[in-house]
Short mmCIF file of C-alpha atoms and ligand atoms in Angstrom, two decimals:
data_model
loop_
_atom_site.label_atom_id
_atom_site.label_comp_id
_atom_site.label_asym_id
_atom_site.label_seq_id
_atom_site.Cartn_x
_atom_site.Cartn_y
_atom_site.Cartn_z
CA MET A 31 -59.20 40.20 35.72
CA ILE A 32 -60.80 37.03 37.20
CA LEU A 33 -58.41 34.20 36.35
CA ASP A 34 -58.62 30.48 36.99
CA LYS A 35 -54.87 30.15 37.64
CA PHE A 36 -51.90 32.42 38.40
CA PRO A 37 -50.43 34.11 35.33
CA ASP A 38 -47.07 32.63 34.39
CA PRO A 39 -44.16 34.68 35.81
CA GLU A 40 -43.44 36.45 32.52
CA GLU A 41 -47.06 37.52 32.12
CA PHE A 42 -47.24 38.46 35.81
CA TYR A 43 -44.43 41.01 35.54
CA LYS A 44 -45.49 42.24 32.11
CA LYS A 45 -49.20 42.69 32.73
CA TYR A 46 -49.86 42.82 36.45
CA TRP A 47 -46.95 43.62 38.83
CA ASN A 48 -47.41 47.27 39.73
CA LYS A 49 -49.92 47.63 36.87
CA ALA A 50 -53.20 45.84 37.40
CA PRO A 51 -55.06 43.79 40.01
CA PHE A 52 -56.28 40.26 39.35
CA ILE A 53 -58.26 37.60 41.14
CA VAL A 54 -57.45 33.90 40.98
CA ARG A 55 -60.20 31.50 41.95
CA GLY A 56 -58.65 28.69 43.99
CA GLY A 57 -55.14 30.21 43.73
CA VAL A 58 -54.12 28.21 46.78
CA ALA A 59 -55.54 24.81 47.70
CA PRO A 60 -58.14 25.41 50.45
CA GLU A 61 -56.76 22.35 52.36
CA ILE A 62 -53.67 24.43 53.22
CA PHE A 63 -55.78 26.22 55.84
CA ASP A 64 -56.68 22.99 57.68
CA GLY A 65 -55.21 23.41 61.17
CA LEU A 66 -53.04 26.32 60.00
CA LEU A 67 -54.31 29.08 62.29
CA ASP A 68 -57.63 29.53 64.05
CA PRO A 69 -59.23 32.82 65.17
CA GLU A 70 -58.49 32.00 68.84
CA SER A 71 -54.75 31.64 68.13
CA LEU A 72 -54.82 34.93 66.21
CA ALA A 73 -56.52 36.61 69.18
CA GLY A 74 -53.79 35.05 71.39
CA LEU A 75 -51.10 36.80 69.32
CA ALA A 76 -52.97 40.08 69.69
CA MET A 77 -52.65 39.74 73.48
CA GLU A 78 -48.83 39.77 73.26
CA GLU A 79 -46.91 42.93 74.06
CA ASP A 80 -44.44 42.88 71.14
CA ILE A 81 -46.81 41.85 68.37
CA LYS A 82 -48.40 44.56 66.23
CA SER A 83 -52.16 44.24 66.17
CA ARG A 84 -55.24 46.40 65.78
CA ILE A 85 -58.99 46.12 66.03
CA VAL A 86 -61.15 48.09 63.63
CA ILE A 87 -64.87 48.53 64.24
CA THR A 88 -66.97 49.33 61.19
CA ALA A 89 -68.60 52.74 61.43
CA PRO A 90 -72.28 53.18 60.67
CA GLU A 91 -72.75 55.31 57.51
CA GLY A 92 -71.09 58.73 57.92
CA LYS A 93 -69.85 58.05 61.45
CA LYS A 94 -66.35 57.61 62.88
CA TRP A 95 -64.52 54.33 62.43
CA VAL A 96 -62.80 53.00 65.55
CA CYS A 97 -59.24 51.69 65.44
CA GLU A 98 -57.45 50.52 68.58
CA HIS A 99 -53.95 49.14 68.81
CA GLY A 100 -53.03 46.01 70.80
CA PRO A 101 -52.11 44.32 73.02
CA PHE A 102 -55.70 43.41 73.90
CA ASP A 103 -57.15 41.43 76.78
CA GLU A 104 -60.08 39.03 76.94
CA ASP A 105 -62.45 41.79 78.11
CA LYS A 106 -61.76 43.72 74.91
CA PHE A 107 -62.88 40.78 72.78
CA ALA A 108 -65.98 40.32 74.96
CA GLU A 109 -66.90 43.98 74.35
CA LEU A 110 -66.99 43.35 70.59
CA ASP A 111 -69.92 40.97 70.81
CA GLY A 112 -72.63 41.98 68.35
CA LYS A 113 -70.40 44.54 66.58
CA GLN A 114 -68.98 44.40 63.06
CA TRP A 115 -65.24 44.23 63.60
CA SER A 116 -61.87 43.08 62.30
CA LEU A 117 -58.74 42.06 64.16
CA LEU A 118 -55.52 42.51 62.16
CA VAL A 119 -52.18 41.04 63.28
CA GLN A 120 -48.82 41.69 61.57
CA ASN A 121 -45.84 39.37 60.99
CA VAL A 122 -47.88 36.27 61.71
CA GLU A 123 -45.53 34.05 59.65
CA GLN A 124 -42.78 34.68 62.21
CA TYR A 125 -44.89 33.37 65.11
CA TYR A 126 -46.78 30.59 63.34
CA THR A 127 -44.07 29.68 60.86
CA ASP A 128 -46.38 27.16 59.13
CA VAL A 129 -48.31 30.18 57.84
CA SER A 130 -45.24 30.95 55.69
CA GLN A 131 -46.08 27.82 53.63
CA LEU A 132 -48.47 30.16 51.80
CA LEU A 133 -45.41 31.95 50.37
CA LYS A 134 -44.68 28.94 48.17
CA SER A 135 -47.63 30.01 46.03
CA PHE A 136 -45.95 33.38 45.43
CA HIS A 137 -42.41 32.25 44.73
CA PHE A 138 -42.63 33.92 41.30
CA SER A 139 -42.90 37.31 43.04
CA PRO A 140 -39.84 39.27 44.31
CA ARG A 141 -39.61 37.43 47.63
CA TRP A 142 -36.76 39.72 48.69
CA LEU A 143 -39.33 42.51 48.88
CA MET A 144 -41.74 40.51 51.05
CA ASP A 145 -42.59 42.35 54.22
CA ASP A 146 -44.88 40.13 56.25
CA ILE A 147 -48.07 38.12 56.30
CA MET A 148 -50.75 40.07 58.08
CA VAL A 149 -53.77 38.03 59.10
CA SER A 150 -57.20 39.45 59.73
CA TYR A 151 -60.20 37.88 61.37
CA SER A 152 -63.47 39.68 60.74
CA THR A 153 -67.11 39.15 61.59
CA ALA A 154 -69.96 39.70 59.13
CA GLY A 155 -69.96 43.40 58.20
CA GLY A 156 -66.32 43.74 59.33
CA SER A 157 -64.11 45.92 57.11
CA VAL A 158 -61.21 48.36 57.33
CA GLY A 159 -62.96 50.65 54.89
CA PRO A 160 -62.12 51.72 51.34
CA HIS A 161 -58.40 52.57 51.18
CA ILE A 162 -55.21 52.37 49.18
CA ASP A 163 -51.93 50.86 50.36
CA SER A 164 -48.43 51.93 49.38
CA TYR A 165 -47.35 48.32 48.98
CA HIS A 166 -48.26 45.30 46.86
CA VAL A 167 -50.45 42.69 48.47
CA PHE A 168 -51.77 39.22 47.70
CA LEU A 169 -54.98 38.83 49.71
CA VAL A 170 -55.41 35.12 50.31
CA GLN A 171 -58.83 34.15 51.56
CA GLY A 172 -58.86 31.56 54.35
CA MET A 173 -62.11 30.64 56.10
CA GLY A 174 -65.39 32.45 55.44
CA ARG A 175 -66.49 34.76 52.67
CA ARG A 176 -65.80 38.39 51.83
CA MET A 177 -67.11 40.77 49.21
CA TRP A 178 -64.32 42.87 47.70
CA ARG A 179 -64.49 46.02 45.63
CA VAL A 180 -61.19 46.38 43.76
CA GLY A 181 -60.35 49.60 41.90
CA ASN A 182 -60.08 49.38 38.13
CA SER A 183 -57.35 52.02 37.91
CA PRO A 184 -54.77 53.48 40.28
CA ILE A 185 -55.57 56.61 42.27
CA GLN A 186 -52.95 59.34 42.41
CA ASN A 187 -53.21 61.97 45.16
CA ALA A 188 -55.88 60.07 47.05
CA GLU A 189 -57.99 62.14 49.42
CA ASN A 190 -58.92 60.65 52.76
CA ILE A 191 -61.82 61.48 55.07
CA ASP A 192 -60.75 64.00 57.73
CA GLY A 193 -60.89 63.13 61.41
CA GLN A 194 -60.64 59.34 61.12
CA ASP A 195 -58.04 57.29 63.04
CA PHE A 196 -56.72 55.79 59.82
CA LYS A 197 -56.90 56.37 56.08
CA ILE A 198 -60.33 55.93 54.52
CA LEU A 199 -60.93 57.18 50.99
CA LYS A 200 -63.18 60.19 50.72
CA ASN A 201 -64.37 59.57 47.16
CA SER A 202 -66.01 56.58 45.55
CA PHE A 203 -64.02 54.65 42.99
CA ASP A 204 -64.76 52.65 39.89
CA ALA A 205 -64.44 49.01 40.95
CA THR A 206 -64.88 45.36 40.10
CA GLU A 207 -66.89 43.49 42.73
CA VAL A 208 -66.16 39.92 43.63
CA GLU A 209 -67.04 37.61 46.49
CA VAL A 210 -64.18 35.36 47.60
CA SER A 211 -64.03 32.15 49.61
CA ALA A 212 -61.30 29.80 50.86
CA GLY A 213 -58.33 29.61 48.47
CA ASP A 214 -59.20 32.63 46.30
CA VAL A 215 -56.40 35.17 45.89
CA ILE A 216 -56.55 38.85 44.94
CA TYR A 217 -53.42 40.72 43.84
CA ILE A 218 -53.55 44.46 44.50
CA PRO A 219 -50.75 46.75 43.31
CA PRO A 220 -49.95 49.96 45.23
CA ASN A 221 -52.47 52.79 44.85
CA PHE A 222 -55.36 50.60 43.70
CA ALA A 223 -58.34 51.25 45.98
CA HIS A 224 -59.87 48.23 47.66
CA GLU A 225 -62.51 47.49 50.25
CA GLY A 226 -63.34 44.11 51.67
CA THR A 227 -66.53 43.51 53.60
CA THR A 228 -67.06 40.24 55.37
CA THR A 229 -70.20 38.32 54.48
CA GLN A 230 -69.43 35.25 56.63
CA ASP A 231 -66.86 35.24 59.52
CA ALA A 232 -63.57 35.28 57.67
CA MET A 233 -59.80 35.10 57.89
CA THR A 234 -57.69 36.86 55.25
CA PHE A 235 -53.95 36.35 54.88
CA SER A 236 -52.34 39.47 53.36
CA VAL A 237 -48.93 38.76 51.85
CA GLY A 238 -47.44 42.25 51.69
CA PHE A 239 -44.45 43.53 49.75
CA LEU A 240 -42.32 46.43 50.90
CA GLY A 241 -42.11 49.64 49.02
CA PRO A 242 -39.47 51.52 51.00
CA LYS A 243 -39.25 55.23 50.27
CA ILE A 244 -36.09 56.25 48.39
CA SER A 245 -35.40 58.54 51.37
CA GLU A 246 -35.48 55.47 53.67
CA ILE A 247 -33.07 53.62 51.39
CA LEU A 248 -30.77 56.65 51.24
CA SER A 249 -30.78 57.20 54.99
CA ASP A 250 -30.18 53.51 55.75
CA TYR A 251 -27.31 53.37 53.27
CA GLY A 252 -26.06 56.67 54.71
CA ARG A 253 -25.85 55.07 58.17
CA TYR A 254 -23.93 52.14 56.68
CA VAL A 255 -21.50 54.56 54.97
CA GLU A 256 -21.07 56.44 58.26
CA GLU A 257 -19.91 53.27 59.98
CA LYS A 258 -17.40 52.38 57.26
CA ASP A 259 -14.23 54.45 57.40
CA THR A 260 -13.29 53.44 53.86
CA LEU A 261 -16.55 54.87 52.49
CA ASN A 262 -17.06 57.77 54.86
CA GLN A 263 -14.78 60.30 53.22
CA MET A 264 -14.88 64.06 53.86
CA TYR A 265 -16.10 66.39 51.17
CA GLY A 266 -13.00 68.58 50.99
CA GLY A 267 -14.09 71.14 48.40
CA ASP A 268 -12.02 69.64 45.61
CA ASN A 269 -12.24 71.33 42.24
CA ILE A 270 -13.59 74.57 43.61
CA ASP A 271 -12.32 77.55 41.67
CA ILE A 272 -13.09 81.21 41.25
CA ARG A 273 -16.63 80.46 39.99
CA SER A 274 -17.57 79.15 43.43
CA GLY A 275 -16.14 81.97 45.49
CA SER A 276 -18.08 83.81 48.21
CA PHE A 277 -21.67 82.50 48.45
CA VAL A 278 -21.94 81.02 44.98
CA ILE A 279 -22.02 77.25 44.49
CA ASP A 280 -21.21 76.99 40.81
CA SER A 281 -22.48 74.06 38.72
CA GLN A 282 -18.97 72.64 38.69
CA ALA A 283 -18.98 72.41 42.52
CA VAL A 284 -22.50 70.91 42.40
CA SER A 285 -21.28 68.26 39.93
CA SER A 286 -18.27 67.50 42.09
CA ILE A 287 -20.48 66.88 45.19
CA LYS A 288 -22.85 64.74 43.10
CA SER A 289 -19.99 62.66 41.76
CA ASP A 290 -18.70 62.07 45.31
CA LEU A 291 -22.17 60.78 46.21
CA ILE A 292 -22.39 58.63 43.09
CA GLU A 293 -18.97 57.18 43.85
CA VAL A 294 -20.21 56.03 47.26
CA ILE A 295 -23.21 54.34 45.59
CA ASN A 296 -21.04 52.80 42.88
CA ASN A 297 -18.81 51.22 45.48
CA ASP A 298 -18.99 47.41 45.70
CA ASP A 299 -20.11 47.80 49.28
CA PHE A 300 -23.47 49.05 47.97
CA SER A 301 -24.49 45.53 46.90
CA THR A 302 -23.31 44.16 50.27
CA TRP A 303 -25.48 46.70 52.06
CA LEU A 304 -28.40 46.12 49.66
CA ILE A 305 -28.74 42.42 50.40
CA GLN A 306 -28.38 43.04 54.12
CA TYR A 307 -31.11 45.69 53.90
CA PHE A 308 -33.58 43.53 51.99
CA SER A 309 -32.99 40.38 54.03
CA THR A 310 -33.54 42.16 57.34
CA PRO A 311 -36.90 41.30 58.87
CA THR A 312 -39.10 44.34 59.28
CA HIS A 313 -40.11 43.21 62.74
CA ASP A 314 -37.84 44.93 65.30
CA GLU A 315 -37.51 41.83 67.46
CA LEU A 316 -36.23 39.67 64.66
CA ASP A 317 -33.22 41.50 63.35
CA ALA A 318 -30.66 38.93 64.44
CA ILE A 319 -30.05 35.54 62.96
CA GLU A 320 -30.98 33.03 65.65
CA PRO A 321 -28.60 30.11 66.09
CA ARG A 322 -30.40 26.81 66.59
CA GLU A 323 -30.30 25.42 70.14
CA ASP A 324 -29.70 21.84 68.98
CA GLU A 325 -26.73 22.55 66.70
CA ILE A 326 -25.47 19.72 64.55
CA SER A 327 -21.94 18.94 63.33
CA SER A 328 -21.20 18.60 59.61
CA GLU A 329 -20.33 14.92 60.18
CA ASN A 330 -23.70 14.18 61.77
CA LEU A 331 -25.58 16.13 59.14
CA ILE A 332 -23.85 14.10 56.40
CA LYS A 333 -24.89 10.92 58.24
CA GLU A 334 -28.51 12.06 58.35
CA LEU A 335 -28.49 12.98 54.67
CA LYS A 336 -26.95 9.60 53.85
CA ASN A 337 -29.82 7.98 55.73
CA GLY A 338 -32.26 9.68 53.35
CA GLY A 339 -32.75 12.90 55.34
CA ILE A 340 -34.14 15.86 53.39
CA LEU A 341 -33.53 19.50 54.28
CA SER A 342 -36.08 22.15 53.47
CA ARG A 343 -35.71 25.91 53.20
CA ALA A 344 -37.59 27.75 55.95
CA GLU A 345 -40.19 29.81 54.07
CA HIS A 346 -40.39 32.54 56.72
CA VAL A 347 -36.69 33.36 56.34
CA LYS A 348 -35.82 35.94 53.70
CA LEU A 349 -32.77 35.24 51.59
CA SER A 350 -31.16 37.88 49.43
CA ILE A 351 -28.78 37.07 46.60
CA THR A 352 -26.94 39.35 44.21
CA LYS A 353 -23.73 39.71 42.26
CA ASP A 354 -21.39 42.64 42.63
CA LYS A 355 -20.11 44.47 39.57
CA ASN A 356 -17.20 42.00 39.27
CA GLY A 357 -19.66 39.12 39.12
CA ALA A 358 -18.90 37.89 42.65
CA LEU A 359 -21.86 36.28 44.39
CA LYS A 360 -23.18 37.85 47.58
CA PHE A 361 -25.66 36.16 49.87
CA ALA A 362 -27.44 37.43 52.98
CA VAL A 363 -29.95 36.03 55.42
CA TYR A 364 -31.67 37.91 58.25
CA GLY A 365 -29.62 41.01 57.46
CA GLU A 366 -26.30 39.17 57.75
CA ILE A 367 -23.83 38.41 55.00
CA ILE A 368 -23.04 34.71 54.70
CA PRO A 369 -19.49 34.42 53.35
CA THR A 370 -19.53 32.32 50.18
CA LEU A 371 -17.05 30.86 47.70
CA THR A 372 -17.48 30.41 43.95
CA ALA A 373 -18.03 26.71 44.68
CA HIS A 374 -21.23 27.62 46.57
CA GLU A 375 -22.90 29.40 43.67
CA LYS A 376 -24.92 26.49 42.30
CA LEU A 377 -26.17 25.56 45.77
CA ILE A 378 -27.30 29.12 46.49
CA TYR A 379 -29.22 29.38 43.22
CA TRP A 380 -30.69 25.95 43.92
CA LEU A 381 -31.99 27.28 47.26
CA ASN A 382 -33.46 30.19 45.35
CA ASP A 383 -35.26 27.92 42.90
CA TYR A 384 -36.22 24.95 45.08
CA ASP A 385 -37.28 24.46 48.65
CA GLN A 386 -35.71 21.06 49.39
CA ILE A 387 -32.27 19.55 49.27
CA THR A 388 -31.03 15.95 49.46
CA LEU A 389 -27.59 14.30 49.48
CA ASN A 390 -28.02 13.56 45.79
CA ASP A 391 -28.70 17.25 45.10
CA LEU A 392 -25.53 18.21 46.97
CA GLU A 393 -23.53 15.74 44.87
CA ASN A 394 -24.94 17.31 41.69
CA LEU A 395 -24.34 20.86 42.90
CA GLY A 396 -20.62 20.48 43.52
CA GLY A 397 -20.15 17.67 46.02
CA VAL A 398 -20.82 17.15 49.71
CA ASP A 399 -17.26 18.04 50.79
CA ALA A 400 -17.39 21.43 49.08
CA LEU A 401 -20.85 22.32 50.35
CA ILE A 402 -21.44 20.71 53.73
CA GLU A 403 -19.91 23.53 55.76
CA LEU A 404 -22.29 26.09 54.27
CA VAL A 405 -25.26 23.70 54.52
CA THR A 406 -24.44 23.02 58.19
CA HIS A 407 -24.18 26.75 58.87
CA LEU A 408 -27.56 27.36 57.24
CA TYR A 409 -29.10 24.48 59.19
CA ASN A 410 -27.63 25.66 62.49
CA HIS A 411 -29.07 29.14 61.86
CA ASN A 412 -32.58 27.87 61.09
CA VAL A 413 -32.42 28.73 57.40
CA LEU A 414 -32.71 25.02 56.62
CA CYS A 415 -34.76 22.55 58.64
CA LYS A 416 -35.24 18.80 58.60
CA LEU A 417 -38.28 17.80 56.64
C1 SIN B 585 -58.26 43.05 55.71
O1 SIN B 585 -57.90 41.87 55.76
O2 SIN B 585 -59.40 43.39 56.02
C2 SIN B 585 -57.35 44.15 55.24
C3 SIN B 585 -56.53 43.79 54.09
C4 SIN B 585 -56.24 45.01 53.23
O3 SIN B 585 -57.12 45.70 52.82
O4 SIN B 585 -55.07 45.29 52.90
CO1 CO B 586 -55.34 47.17 52.01
#
């Protein structure tokens, strides 16, 4: 379970994804943290109204843990002096976009499921207690040191301690113990208990992956169907016969309702909705694709590329790519469909596989003339940036 490098992608999905935790010593180069984000800047985010943050104060044995939600002011931080505490801030990659550079290390994972990077700062003794999460997480250790206990097997029907502000496991669990320092990475699948306790003031970057409930997926798709007249048909009681008279819903009527539902899911629009759904940022404020203030024309962008300019894919922006059942490519960014032509296919898969693009690449991927309009659109909407 303690590895000296990331498993290759095949091994990752076969042995670990959703199955088993692992720890990689030096999974990311510790230099990446130089100037990336300091505890003061994290505290600054926690003072903002729209940013989700919480402070957790470690409870003495058998006592109540304290969890307060932000925004916080300076006095709050002053009150924490001498206590064992953690500050946790969500969606940090959207505010300090350089933090999203960490995602490059996890490009083998299903990036379309990525939720956010939560960053915690904790003082010695700081912890959020033993718990399980419903999502996958890569815990990337920044500054400091933390001792982790990571469950050796998943826990079904976990029981939590009553009367606490948040979920803390009631029962002990069989665990592997490991102390981590800058650059070490722990992968934890859903339902594996874990507990990190800070041994030296620490920052942890939690790269979390969504696990939406099927009910959430159904209700979101249901809302999409509701807005589309072509999909939002009435159930008219077709195929009902004598067996479903009075109060009886015969199996034939049940099957007919089910097949109406399946038809709505089998519609090509399902894949259109799916990529919109998974490319939508989970942060409420960020659900619209932001046009760049300093827009560029295709002509000027070509000039810059000809002068050796390199474009890079913004790591904090989620792309979502699929093919519908006729094999047509569909592409979405920030919850919006980007109309594409067959000629764009190679470029889109290139953007999936690589994070940079040059004029030479465009020539190899189908030619500047065929691609520049899409590239300009992506640049003007902050999906691509100048390196
Ligand atoms: C933390 O950084 O303390 C919390 C991370 C987690 O347990 O998911
Ligand atoms: Co956790």
